[in-house]
Structures are given as structure tokens and as C-alpha cells.
Amino acid sequence: MSEVDVIYEDNHLLVVNKPTKLATMGATGQSTLHSLGCDYIRRTCNKPGKVYLGIVSRLDSMTSGVIVMARTSKAASRLTPQFANHSGEGAKKTYLAVVAGRVEQQEGVLIDDVYKDDAAHRMRVAHHTRADAKEARLEFDVLGFDRDSTLLKVKPLTGRKHQIRLQWSEAGYPLLGDAKYGSERSWPTGIALHSWRLSITHPTKKERMTFEAPVPDAWKNKLDSSLLKAV
């Protein structure tokens, strides 16, 4: 990938549709969303040299979808607290996920205490009291079934690392393609998790804005077309 898929941009924001297999930032020796975004601004705005682009939230490398970056330090300072606040005027994220099995409960909330397992480079659910465990909560709605899998709409209510992947694995429904969290089934690209919608308050206009990334083509090729009409 040498180009960013821009959803929206102005002097303060750069909102893009991130593909799978691309780190948001920090990957040594390879392109990242951040580096490609900086290249895009240099080219389109004729700004040779160093370009500011602030990372205010991240997506896992194997997760696709909408993500916002800040074009100014002022925008970054006003966006970062929104992603730390998961109520009120905080940022609101909605994901699409495909999990193994049929989730019969049409809607609900998953709540777990989770902690980092640094040695294994993953998160785990705490089944006993731990000082380092933090609550992870998410809301979900079932959008439909495709043979022996379920398409879900998921809204994280907390911002724990890998929480959607971990919580659905713990519930017995791992995301397709997510071998780290127990999936035994493949997915065409990355894992079956897509950042579908993102709602934020614009850092200078103070207006509420919602951005949406279309369902990836790989999903359309894998899932029954009638199922995606719910999206």
C-alpha cells in the first residue's frame, strides 16, 4: 500500500479507512498508517520536510476501518481526551465482527476483568482477583447469521487493548481469523473485525461528526450478500 484511503480531511483532521496488515504506527522498517499519512500530506499540501500528524487512537494491524489522525497539536490535545472518555461527549466507536458459531442472544453486554500478559503479547481475562485487572465492557447486536458464523455490531464501552477479540473468545465465539484468541477458522484478510463507524466532536468547530468506512470487499466475497444488507 502506497496511498491512504481518505474518508475526510480538513486543516485539523485526517480520517482514513485503514486496510488490514498495516500497523497504525511504530513498525520498524516498514510502512505504517502514520508514515503513509505523512507522505500524503507532504504530497497533497506541498509540504517538504517534517509533517505533524498526531496519533490519537489506534487499530490493531489486522483490523481494518475508520481511524482519525490529528493534523495539528491543538487538534491532538482536544481529541485524545475524547478517546479516553467512553461516555457523554467522548468518542464513540462501532465495529463489525464475524464470530464462529451462532450467538442466539440478539443483543446484550459483555463484562470481563482483563489484564495484560506481556510475556505472551496478549490480553487475558482474570478469573480471580488481580490488582492489575481492569473492567472491559461492550454492547452488541446480532445482525444475522451466515451458516455457522454470526455477524455482530459491537460498541466498546471501555478502551481495553484487544477487548473485542478477547471478550468474544472468552464467551466462546472467537473472531474468524484470530488465531491469537482461539480461532480455528481463517479469514481472507487479517481478522474479521472492522472499525465501521466513528463519532467525535470536531476539535475546533465543536460539531459532532460521524465517519463510516465501507465493508471491505473481502467481507462481501466471504459473506452472504443478504446478510450485509443489515449494514
Coordinates of N, CA and C in Angstrom, one line a residue:
M1 N 0.8 -1.2 0.0 CA 0.0 0.0 0.0 C 0.9 1.2 0.0
S2 N 0.6 2.1 -1.0 CA 1.4 3.4 -1.0 C 0.5 4.6 -0.9
E3 N -0.7 4.4 -0.8 CA -1.7 5.5 -0.7 C -2.7 5.3 0.4
V4 N -3.1 6.4 1.0 CA -4.1 6.3 2.0 C -5.5 6.5 1.4
D5 N -6.5 5.8 2.0 CA -7.9 5.9 1.5 C -8.6 6.9 2.4
V6 N -8.6 8.1 2.0 CA -9.1 9.2 2.8 C -10.6 9.3 2.8
I7 N -11.2 9.3 4.0 CA -12.7 9.5 4.2 C -13.0 11.0 4.3
Y8 N -12.2 11.7 5.0 CA -12.5 13.1 5.3 C -11.2 13.8 5.7
E9 N -11.0 15.0 5.3 CA -9.8 15.8 5.7 C -10.2 17.3 5.7
D10 N -9.6 18.0 6.7 CA -9.6 19.4 6.7 C -8.3 19.9 7.4
N11 N -8.2 21.1 7.8 CA -6.9 21.6 8.4 C -6.5 21.0 9.7
H12 N -7.5 20.3 10.3 CA -7.3 19.7 11.7 C -7.4 18.2 11.7
L13 N -8.0 17.6 10.8 CA -8.3 16.1 10.8 C -7.9 15.5 9.5
L14 N -7.4 14.2 9.7 CA -7.2 13.3 8.5 C -7.9 12.0 8.9
V15 N -9.0 11.7 8.3 CA -9.8 10.5 8.7 C -9.6 9.5 7.5
V16 N -9.2 8.3 7.8 CA -8.9 7.4 6.7 C -9.5 6.0 7.0
N17 N -9.6 5.2 6.0 CA -10.0 3.8 6.0 C -8.8 2.9 6.0
K18 N -8.4 2.4 7.2 CA -7.1 1.6 7.3 C -7.4 0.2 6.7
P19 N -6.5 -0.3 5.9 CA -6.6 -1.7 5.5 C -6.0 -2.6 6.5
T20 N -6.2 -3.9 6.4 CA -5.6 -4.9 7.3 C -4.1 -5.0 6.9
K21 N -3.4 -5.6 7.8 CA -1.9 -5.9 7.6 C -1.1 -4.6 7.5
L22 N -1.6 -3.5 8.2 CA -0.9 -2.3 8.3 C -0.9 -1.8 9.7
A23 N 0.2 -1.6 10.3 CA 0.3 -1.1 11.7 C -0.1 0.4 11.7
T24 N -0.7 0.9 12.8 CA -1.0 2.3 12.9 C 0.2 3.1 12.9
M25 N 1.2 2.7 13.8 CA 2.5 3.3 13.9 C 3.4 2.4 14.6
G26 N 4.7 2.7 14.6 CA 5.7 2.0 15.4 C 6.3 0.8 14.8
A27 N 5.9 0.3 13.6 CA 6.5 -0.9 13.0 C 7.9 -0.5 12.3
T28 N 8.9 -1.1 12.8 CA 10.3 -0.8 12.4 C 10.5 -1.3 11.0
G29 N 11.1 -0.5 10.1 CA 11.5 -0.9 8.8 C 10.4 -1.2 7.8
Q30 N 9.2 -0.7 8.1 CA 8.1 -0.9 7.1 C 7.1 0.2 7.2
S31 N 6.3 0.4 6.2 CA 5.3 1.5 6.2 C 4.3 1.3 7.3
T32 N 3.8 2.4 7.8 CA 2.7 2.4 8.8 C 1.6 3.4 8.3
L33 N 0.5 3.3 8.9 CA -0.5 4.3 8.6 C 0.0 5.7 8.8
H34 N 0.7 5.9 9.9 CA 1.2 7.2 10.2 C 2.2 7.7 9.1
S35 N 3.1 6.8 8.7 CA 4.1 7.2 7.7 C 3.5 7.5 6.4
L36 N 2.5 6.7 6.0 CA 1.8 6.9 4.7 C 0.9 8.2 4.8
G37 N 0.4 8.5 6.0 CA -0.4 9.7 6.2 C 0.5 10.9 6.0
C38 N 1.7 10.9 6.6 CA 2.6 12.0 6.5 C 3.0 12.2 5.0
D39 N 3.3 11.1 4.3 CA 3.6 11.2 2.9 C 2.5 11.8 2.1
Y40 N 1.3 11.5 2.4 CA 0.1 12.0 1.8 C 0.0 13.5 1.9
I41 N 0.2 14.0 3.2 CA 0.2 15.4 3.4 C 1.3 16.2 2.7
R42 N 2.5 15.6 2.8 CA 3.6 16.3 2.0 C 3.3 16.4 0.6
R43 N 2.7 15.4 0.0 CA 2.4 15.4 -1.5 C 1.3 16.3 -1.8
T44 N 0.2 16.2 -1.1 CA -1.0 17.0 -1.5 C -1.0 18.4 -1.0
C45 N -0.2 18.7 0.1 CA -0.2 20.1 0.6 C 1.1 20.8 0.2
N46 N 2.0 20.1 -0.5 CA 3.3 20.6 -0.9 C 4.1 21.1 0.3
K47 N 4.3 20.2 1.2 CA 5.0 20.4 2.5 C 6.2 19.5 2.6
P48 N 7.3 19.9 1.9 CA 8.5 19.1 2.1 C 9.0 19.2 3.5
G49 N 9.7 18.1 3.9 CA 10.3 18.1 5.2 C 9.4 17.4 6.2
K50 N 9.5 17.7 7.5 CA 8.8 17.1 8.6 C 7.3 17.6 8.6
V51 N 6.4 16.6 8.8 CA 5.0 16.9 8.8 C 4.5 16.4 10.2
Y52 N 3.6 17.2 10.8 CA 3.0 16.8 12.0 C 1.7 16.0 11.7
L53 N 1.6 14.8 12.3 CA 0.4 14.0 12.2 C 0.3 13.2 13.5
G54 N -0.7 13.6 14.4 CA -0.8 13.0 15.7 C -1.7 11.8 15.7
I55 N -1.2 10.7 16.4 CA -2.0 9.5 16.6 C -2.8 9.6 17.9
V56 N -4.1 9.7 17.8 CA -4.9 9.9 19.0 C -5.7 8.6 19.4
S57 N -5.7 7.6 18.5 CA -6.2 6.3 18.8 C -5.5 5.3 17.8
R58 N -5.7 4.0 18.1 CA -5.0 3.0 17.2 C -6.0 1.9 16.8
L59 N -5.7 1.2 15.8 CA -6.3 0.0 15.4 C -5.3 -1.1 15.3
D60 N -5.6 -2.3 15.7 CA -4.6 -3.4 15.5 C -4.3 -3.5 14.1
S61 N -3.1 -4.0 13.8 CA -2.6 -4.2 12.4 C -3.6 -5.0 11.6
M62 N -4.2 -6.1 12.2 CA -5.1 -7.0 11.4 C -6.5 -6.5 11.4
T63 N -6.8 -5.3 11.9 CA -8.1 -4.7 11.9 C -8.2 -3.6 10.9
S64 N -9.3 -3.6 10.1 CA -9.5 -2.6 9.1 C -10.5 -1.5 9.6
G65 N -10.6 -0.4 8.9 CA -11.6 0.5 9.1 C -11.2 1.9 9.5
V66 N -12.2 2.7 9.9 CA -12.1 4.1 10.1 C -11.2 4.5 11.3
I67 N -10.3 5.4 11.1 CA -9.5 5.9 12.2 C -9.2 7.4 11.9
V68 N -9.1 8.2 12.9 CA -8.8 9.6 12.8 C -7.4 9.9 13.3
M69 N -6.7 10.8 12.6 CA -5.4 11.4 13.0 C -5.5 12.9 13.0
A70 N -4.7 13.5 13.9 CA -4.8 14.9 14.1 C -3.7 15.6 13.3
R71 N -4.1 16.7 12.6 CA -3.2 17.4 11.7 C -2.4 18.5 12.4
T72 N -2.9 18.9 13.7 CA -2.2 19.9 14.5 C -2.1 19.4 15.9
S73 N -1.2 20.0 16.6 CA -1.0 19.6 18.0 C -2.3 20.0 18.9
K74 N -2.9 21.1 18.5 CA -4.1 21.6 19.2 C -5.2 20.5 19.0
A75 N -5.4 20.1 17.7 CA -6.4 19.0 17.5 C -6.1 17.8 18.3
A76 N -4.8 17.4 18.3 CA -4.5 16.2 19.1 C -4.8 16.3 20.6
S77 N -4.5 17.5 21.1 CA -4.8 17.7 22.6 C -6.2 17.7 22.9
R78 N -7.1 18.0 21.9 CA -8.5 18.0 22.1 C -9.2 16.7 21.8
L79 N -8.6 15.9 20.9 CA -9.1 14.6 20.5 C -8.7 13.5 21.5
T80 N -7.5 13.6 22.0 CA -7.0 12.5 22.9 C -8.0 12.3 24.1
P81 N -8.4 13.3 24.8 CA -9.3 13.1 25.9 C -10.7 12.4 25.5
Q82 N -11.1 12.7 24.2 CA -12.3 12.1 23.8 C -12.2 10.5 23.7
F83 N -11.0 10.1 23.3 CA -10.8 8.6 23.2 C -10.6 8.0 24.6
A84 N -10.3 8.8 25.6 CA -10.2 8.3 26.9 C -11.6 8.3 27.7
N85 N -12.5 9.0 27.1 CA -13.8 9.2 27.7 C -14.9 8.4 26.9
H86 N -15.4 7.3 27.4 CA -16.3 6.4 26.7 C -17.8 6.7 27.1
S87 N -18.1 7.9 27.6 CA -19.4 8.2 27.9 C -19.6 9.7 27.5
G88 N -20.8 10.2 27.5 CA -21.1 11.6 27.2 C -20.6 12.0 25.8
E89 N -19.7 13.0 25.8 CA -19.2 13.5 24.6 C -17.9 12.9 24.1
G90 N -17.6 11.8 24.7 CA -16.4 11.0 24.2 C -16.6 10.4 22.9
A91 N -15.5 9.9 22.3 CA -15.5 9.3 21.0 C -16.3 8.0 21.1
K92 N -17.1 7.7 20.1 CA -18.0 6.5 20.0 C -17.5 5.7 18.8
K93 N -17.2 4.4 19.1 CA -16.8 3.5 18.0 C -17.8 2.4 17.9
T94 N -18.0 2.1 16.6 CA -18.9 0.9 16.3 C -18.1 0.0 15.4
Y95 N -18.0 -1.2 15.7 CA -17.3 -2.2 14.9 C -18.2 -3.2 14.4
L96 N -17.8 -3.9 13.3 CA -18.5 -5.1 12.7 C -17.5 -6.2 13.0
A97 N -18.1 -7.3 13.4 CA -17.3 -8.5 13.7 C -18.0 -9.8 13.2
V98 N -17.2 -10.7 12.8 CA -17.8 -12.0 12.4 C -17.2 -13.1 13.4
V99 N -18.0 -13.8 14.1 CA -17.5 -14.7 15.1 C -18.0 -16.1 14.7
A100 N -17.2 -17.1 15.2 CA -17.5 -18.5 15.0 C -18.7 -18.9 15.8
G101 N -19.7 -19.6 15.2 CA -20.8 -20.1 16.0 C -22.0 -19.1 15.8
R102 N -23.1 -19.5 16.4 CA -24.4 -18.7 16.3 C -24.6 -18.1 17.7
V103 N -24.6 -16.8 17.8 CA -24.9 -16.1 19.0 C -26.4 -15.9 19.1
E104 N -27.1 -16.7 19.9 CA -28.5 -16.7 19.9 C -29.1 -15.4 20.6
Q105 N -28.4 -14.9 21.6 CA -28.9 -13.7 22.3 C -28.8 -12.5 21.3
Q106 N -29.9 -11.8 21.0 CA -30.0 -10.8 19.9 C -29.2 -9.6 20.3
E107 N -29.1 -9.2 21.5 CA -28.4 -8.1 22.0 C -28.0 -8.2 23.4
G108 N -27.0 -7.5 23.8 CA -26.6 -7.6 25.2 C -25.3 -6.9 25.5
V109 N -24.7 -7.2 26.7 CA -23.5 -6.6 27.1 C -22.6 -7.7 27.6
L110 N -21.3 -7.6 27.3 CA -20.3 -8.5 27.8 C -19.4 -7.7 28.8
I111 N -19.2 -8.3 30.0 CA -18.4 -7.6 31.0 C -17.3 -8.6 31.5
D112 N -16.1 -8.2 31.5 CA -15.0 -9.1 32.0 C -13.9 -8.2 32.6
D113 N -13.2 -8.8 33.6 CA -12.0 -8.1 34.1 C -10.8 -8.7 33.3
V114 N -10.0 -7.8 32.7 CA -8.9 -8.2 31.8 C -7.6 -7.6 32.3
Y115 N -6.5 -8.3 31.9 CA -5.2 -7.8 32.2 C -4.2 -8.2 31.1
K116 N -3.1 -7.5 31.1 CA -2.1 -7.7 30.1 C -1.2 -8.9 30.5
D117 N -0.9 -9.8 29.5 CA 0.1 -10.8 29.7 C 1.2 -10.4 28.8
D118 N 2.2 -9.7 29.3 CA 3.2 -9.1 28.5 C 4.1 -10.2 27.9
A119 N 4.3 -11.3 28.6 CA 5.2 -12.4 28.1 C 4.6 -13.0 26.8
A120 N 3.3 -13.1 26.8 CA 2.6 -13.7 25.7 C 2.1 -12.7 24.6
H121 N 2.3 -11.4 24.9 CA 1.9 -10.4 24.0 C 0.4 -10.4 23.7
R122 N -0.4 -10.6 24.7 CA -1.8 -10.7 24.6 C -2.5 -10.3 25.9
M123 N -3.8 -10.1 25.8 CA -4.6 -9.8 27.0 C -5.3 -11.1 27.4
R124 N -5.6 -11.1 28.7 CA -6.3 -12.3 29.3 C -7.4 -11.9 30.2
V125 N -8.4 -12.7 30.4 CA -9.5 -12.5 31.4 C -9.1 -13.0 32.7
A126 N -9.3 -12.2 33.7 CA -8.9 -12.5 35.1 C -10.1 -13.3 35.7
H127 N -9.9 -14.5 36.1 CA -10.9 -15.3 36.7 C -10.8 -15.3 38.3
H128 N -9.8 -14.6 38.7 CA -9.6 -14.4 40.2 C -9.2 -12.9 40.3
T129 N -9.3 -12.4 41.5 CA -9.0 -11.0 41.8 C -7.5 -10.7 41.5
R130 N -7.3 -9.7 40.7 CA -5.9 -9.3 40.4 C -5.8 -7.8 40.5
A131 N -4.7 -7.3 41.1 CA -4.6 -5.8 41.2 C -4.4 -5.1 39.9
D132 N -3.9 -5.8 38.9 CA -3.7 -5.2 37.6 C -4.9 -5.4 36.6
A133 N -6.0 -6.0 37.0 CA -7.1 -6.2 36.1 C -8.0 -5.0 36.1
K134 N -8.5 -4.8 34.9 CA -9.4 -3.6 34.6 C -10.7 -4.1 34.0
E135 N -11.8 -3.5 34.2 CA -13.1 -3.9 33.7 C -13.1 -3.6 32.2
A136 N -13.6 -4.5 31.4 CA -13.9 -4.3 30.0 C -15.3 -4.6 29.7
R137 N -16.0 -3.7 29.0 CA -17.4 -3.8 28.8 C -17.7 -3.4 27.3
L138 N -18.6 -4.1 26.7 CA -19.0 -3.8 25.3 C -20.5 -4.2 25.2
E139 N -21.2 -3.5 24.3 CA -22.5 -3.8 23.8 C -22.5 -4.4 22.5
F140 N -23.5 -5.3 22.2 CA -23.5 -5.9 20.9 C -25.0 -6.1 20.5
D141 N -25.1 -6.2 19.1 CA -26.4 -6.6 18.5 C -26.0 -7.6 17.4
V142 N -26.9 -8.6 17.3 CA -26.7 -9.6 16.2 C -27.4 -9.1 15.0
L143 N -26.6 -9.0 13.9 CA -27.1 -8.5 12.6 C -27.6 -9.7 11.7
G144 N -27.1 -10.9 12.0 CA -27.5 -12.0 11.2 C -26.5 -13.2 11.2
F145 N -26.9 -14.3 10.6 CA -26.1 -15.5 10.6 C -25.7 -15.8 9.2
D146 N -24.5 -16.4 9.1 CA -24.0 -17.0 7.8 C -23.5 -18.4 8.1
R147 N -24.4 -19.4 7.8 CA -24.1 -20.7 8.1 C -23.7 -20.9 9.6
D148 N -22.5 -21.2 9.9 CA -22.1 -21.4 11.3 C -21.3 -20.2 11.9
S149 N -21.6 -19.0 11.5 CA -21.0 -17.8 12.0 C -22.0 -16.7 12.2
T150 N -21.7 -15.7 12.9 CA -22.6 -14.6 13.3 C -22.0 -13.3 13.0
L151 N -22.7 -12.4 12.3 CA -22.3 -11.0 12.1 C -22.8 -10.2 13.2
L152 N -21.9 -9.4 13.9 CA -22.2 -8.6 15.0 C -21.9 -7.2 14.8
K153 N -22.7 -6.3 15.5 CA -22.4 -4.9 15.6 C -21.9 -4.7 17.1
V154 N -20.7 -4.2 17.3 CA -20.2 -4.1 18.6 C -19.7 -2.7 19.0
K155 N -20.1 -2.3 20.2 CA -19.8 -0.9 20.6 C -19.0 -1.1 21.9
P156 N -17.7 -0.9 21.9 CA -16.9 -0.9 23.2 C -17.3 0.2 24.1
L157 N -17.5 -0.1 25.4 CA -17.9 0.9 26.4 C -16.6 1.2 27.2
T158 N -15.6 0.5 27.0 CA -14.3 0.8 27.6 C -13.2 0.7 26.5
G159 N -12.0 1.1 26.8 CA -11.0 1.1 25.8 C -9.8 0.2 26.1
R160 N -10.1 -1.1 26.4 CA -9.0 -2.0 26.8 C -8.4 -2.6 25.5
K161 N -7.2 -2.9 25.5 CA -6.5 -3.4 24.4 C -7.1 -4.8 24.0
H162 N -7.3 -5.0 22.7 CA -7.8 -6.3 22.2 C -9.1 -6.7 22.9
Q163 N -9.9 -5.8 23.4 CA -11.0 -6.2 24.3 C -12.1 -7.0 23.5
I164 N -12.4 -6.5 22.3 CA -13.4 -7.2 21.5 C -13.0 -8.6 21.1
R165 N -11.7 -8.7 20.7 CA -11.2 -10.0 20.4 C -11.2 -11.0 21.6
L166 N -10.7 -10.5 22.7 CA -10.6 -11.3 23.9 C -12.0 -11.6 24.5
Q167 N -12.9 -10.7 24.6 CA -14.2 -10.9 25.2 C -15.0 -11.9 24.4
W168 N -15.0 -11.8 23.1 CA -15.8 -12.8 22.3 C -15.1 -14.2 22.4
S169 N -13.8 -14.2 22.4 CA -13.2 -15.5 22.6 C -13.6 -16.1 23.9
E170 N -13.6 -15.3 25.0 CA -13.9 -15.8 26.3 C -15.4 -16.3 26.4
A171 N -16.2 -15.6 25.6 CA -17.6 -16.0 25.5 C -17.9 -17.3 24.7
G172 N -16.8 -17.8 24.0 CA -16.9 -19.0 23.3 C -17.2 -18.8 21.8
Y173 N -17.0 -17.5 21.3 CA -17.2 -17.2 19.9 C -16.1 -16.4 19.4
P174 N -14.9 -17.0 19.1 CA -13.8 -16.2 18.6 C -14.0 -15.6 17.3
L175 N -13.4 -14.4 17.1 CA -13.4 -13.8 15.8 C -12.8 -14.7 14.7
L176 N -13.4 -14.8 13.6 CA -12.8 -15.6 12.5 C -11.4 -15.0 12.1
G177 N -10.4 -15.9 11.9 CA -9.1 -15.5 11.6 C -8.2 -15.1 12.7
D178 N -8.7 -15.0 13.9 CA -8.0 -14.5 15.1 C -7.4 -15.7 15.9
A179 N -6.3 -16.2 15.3 CA -5.6 -17.4 15.9 C -5.1 -17.1 17.3
K180 N -4.7 -15.8 17.6 CA -4.2 -15.5 18.9 C -5.2 -15.7 20.0
Y181 N -6.5 -15.5 19.6 CA -7.5 -15.6 20.6 C -8.5 -16.8 20.3
G182 N -7.9 -17.8 19.8 CA -8.6 -19.1 19.7 C -9.3 -19.5 18.5
S183 N -9.3 -18.7 17.4 CA -10.0 -19.0 16.2 C -9.3 -20.2 15.5
E184 N -10.1 -21.1 15.0 CA -9.5 -22.2 14.2 C -9.9 -22.1 12.8
R185 N -10.6 -21.0 12.4 CA -11.0 -20.8 11.1 C -10.4 -19.5 10.5
S186 N -10.1 -19.6 9.2 CA -9.4 -18.5 8.5 C -10.3 -17.4 8.1
W187 N -9.8 -16.3 7.7 CA -10.5 -15.1 7.2 C -9.7 -14.5 6.1
P188 N -10.3 -14.1 5.0 CA -9.5 -13.7 3.8 C -8.4 -12.7 4.1
T189 N -8.7 -11.7 4.9 CA -7.6 -10.7 5.2 C -7.6 -10.4 6.7
G190 N -6.5 -10.6 7.4 CA -6.5 -10.2 8.8 C -7.4 -11.0 9.6
I191 N -8.2 -10.3 10.5 CA -9.2 -10.9 11.3 C -10.6 -10.3 11.0
A192 N -11.6 -10.9 11.3 CA -13.0 -10.4 11.0 C -13.4 -9.3 11.9
L193 N -12.7 -8.2 11.9 CA -13.0 -7.1 12.8 C -12.8 -5.8 12.0
H194 N -13.8 -5.0 11.9 CA -13.8 -3.8 11.0 C -14.3 -2.6 11.8
S195 N -13.5 -1.5 11.9 CA -14.0 -0.3 12.5 C -14.9 0.4 11.6
W196 N -16.2 0.3 11.8 CA -17.2 0.7 10.8 C -17.6 2.1 11.0
R197 N -17.9 2.6 12.2 CA -18.3 4.0 12.4 C -17.5 4.6 13.5
L198 N -17.2 5.9 13.4 CA -16.5 6.6 14.5 C -17.2 8.0 14.6
S199 N -17.6 8.3 15.8 CA -18.2 9.6 16.1 C -17.4 10.4 17.1
I200 N -17.0 11.6 16.7 CA -16.2 12.5 17.5 C -16.7 13.9 17.5
T201 N -16.3 14.8 18.4 CA -16.6 16.2 18.4 C -15.4 16.9 17.7
H202 N -15.7 17.6 16.7 CA -14.6 18.3 15.9 C -13.8 19.2 16.9
P203 N -12.5 19.1 16.8 CA -11.6 19.8 17.8 C -11.7 21.4 17.8
T204 N -12.2 21.9 16.7 CA -12.3 23.4 16.6 C -13.7 23.9 16.4
K205 N -14.4 23.2 15.5 CA -15.8 23.5 15.2 C -16.8 23.2 16.3
K206 N -16.4 22.2 17.2 CA -17.2 21.7 18.3 C -18.5 21.0 17.8
E207 N -18.5 20.6 16.5 CA -19.6 19.9 16.0 C -19.4 18.4 16.1
R208 N -20.5 17.7 16.3 CA -20.4 16.2 16.3 C -20.4 15.7 14.9
M209 N -19.4 14.9 14.6 CA -19.2 14.3 13.3 C -19.1 12.8 13.3
T210 N -19.7 12.2 12.4 CA -19.7 10.7 12.3 C -19.1 10.3 10.9
F211 N -18.1 9.4 11.0 CA -17.5 8.9 9.8 C -17.7 7.4 9.7
E212 N -17.8 6.9 8.4 CA -18.1 5.5 8.2 C -17.1 4.9 7.2
A213 N -16.6 3.7 7.4 CA -15.7 3.0 6.4 C -16.5 1.9 5.9
P214 N -16.7 1.8 4.5 CA -17.5 0.7 3.9 C -16.9 -0.7 4.3
V215 N -17.8 -1.6 4.2 CA -17.4 -3.0 4.5 C -16.4 -3.4 3.4
P216 N -15.3 -4.0 3.8 CA -14.2 -4.4 2.9 C -14.8 -5.4 1.8
D217 N -14.2 -5.3 0.6 CA -14.6 -6.3 -0.4 C -14.4 -7.7 0.0
A218 N -13.4 -8.0 0.7 CA -13.2 -9.4 1.2 C -14.3 -9.9 2.0
W219 N -15.0 -9.0 2.8 CA -16.1 -9.4 3.6 C -17.3 -9.8 2.6
K220 N -17.5 -8.9 1.6 CA -18.6 -9.1 0.7 C -18.4 -10.4 -0.1
N221 N -17.2 -10.8 -0.4 CA -16.9 -12.0 -1.1 C -17.1 -13.3 -0.2
K222 N -16.9 -13.1 1.1 CA -17.0 -14.2 2.1 C -18.4 -14.4 2.6
L223 N -19.1 -13.3 2.9 CA -20.4 -13.4 3.5 C -21.6 -13.4 2.5
D224 N -22.7 -14.0 2.8 CA -23.9 -13.9 2.0 C -24.3 -12.5 1.8
S225 N -24.6 -12.2 0.6 CA -24.9 -10.8 0.2 C -26.1 -10.2 1.0
S226 N -27.1 -11.1 1.3 CA -28.3 -10.7 2.0 C -28.0 -10.3 3.4
L227 N -26.9 -10.9 4.0 CA -26.5 -10.6 5.4 C -26.0 -9.1 5.5
L228 N -25.3 -8.7 4.5 CA -24.7 -7.4 4.6 C -25.7 -6.3 4.3
K229 N -26.9 -6.6 3.9 CA -28.0 -5.6 3.8 C -28.3 -4.9 5.1
A230 N -28.0 -5.6 6.2 CA -28.3 -5.1 7.5 C -27.3 -4.0 7.9
V231 N -26.2 -3.9 7.1 CA -25.1 -2.9 7.4 C -25.4 -1.6 6.7

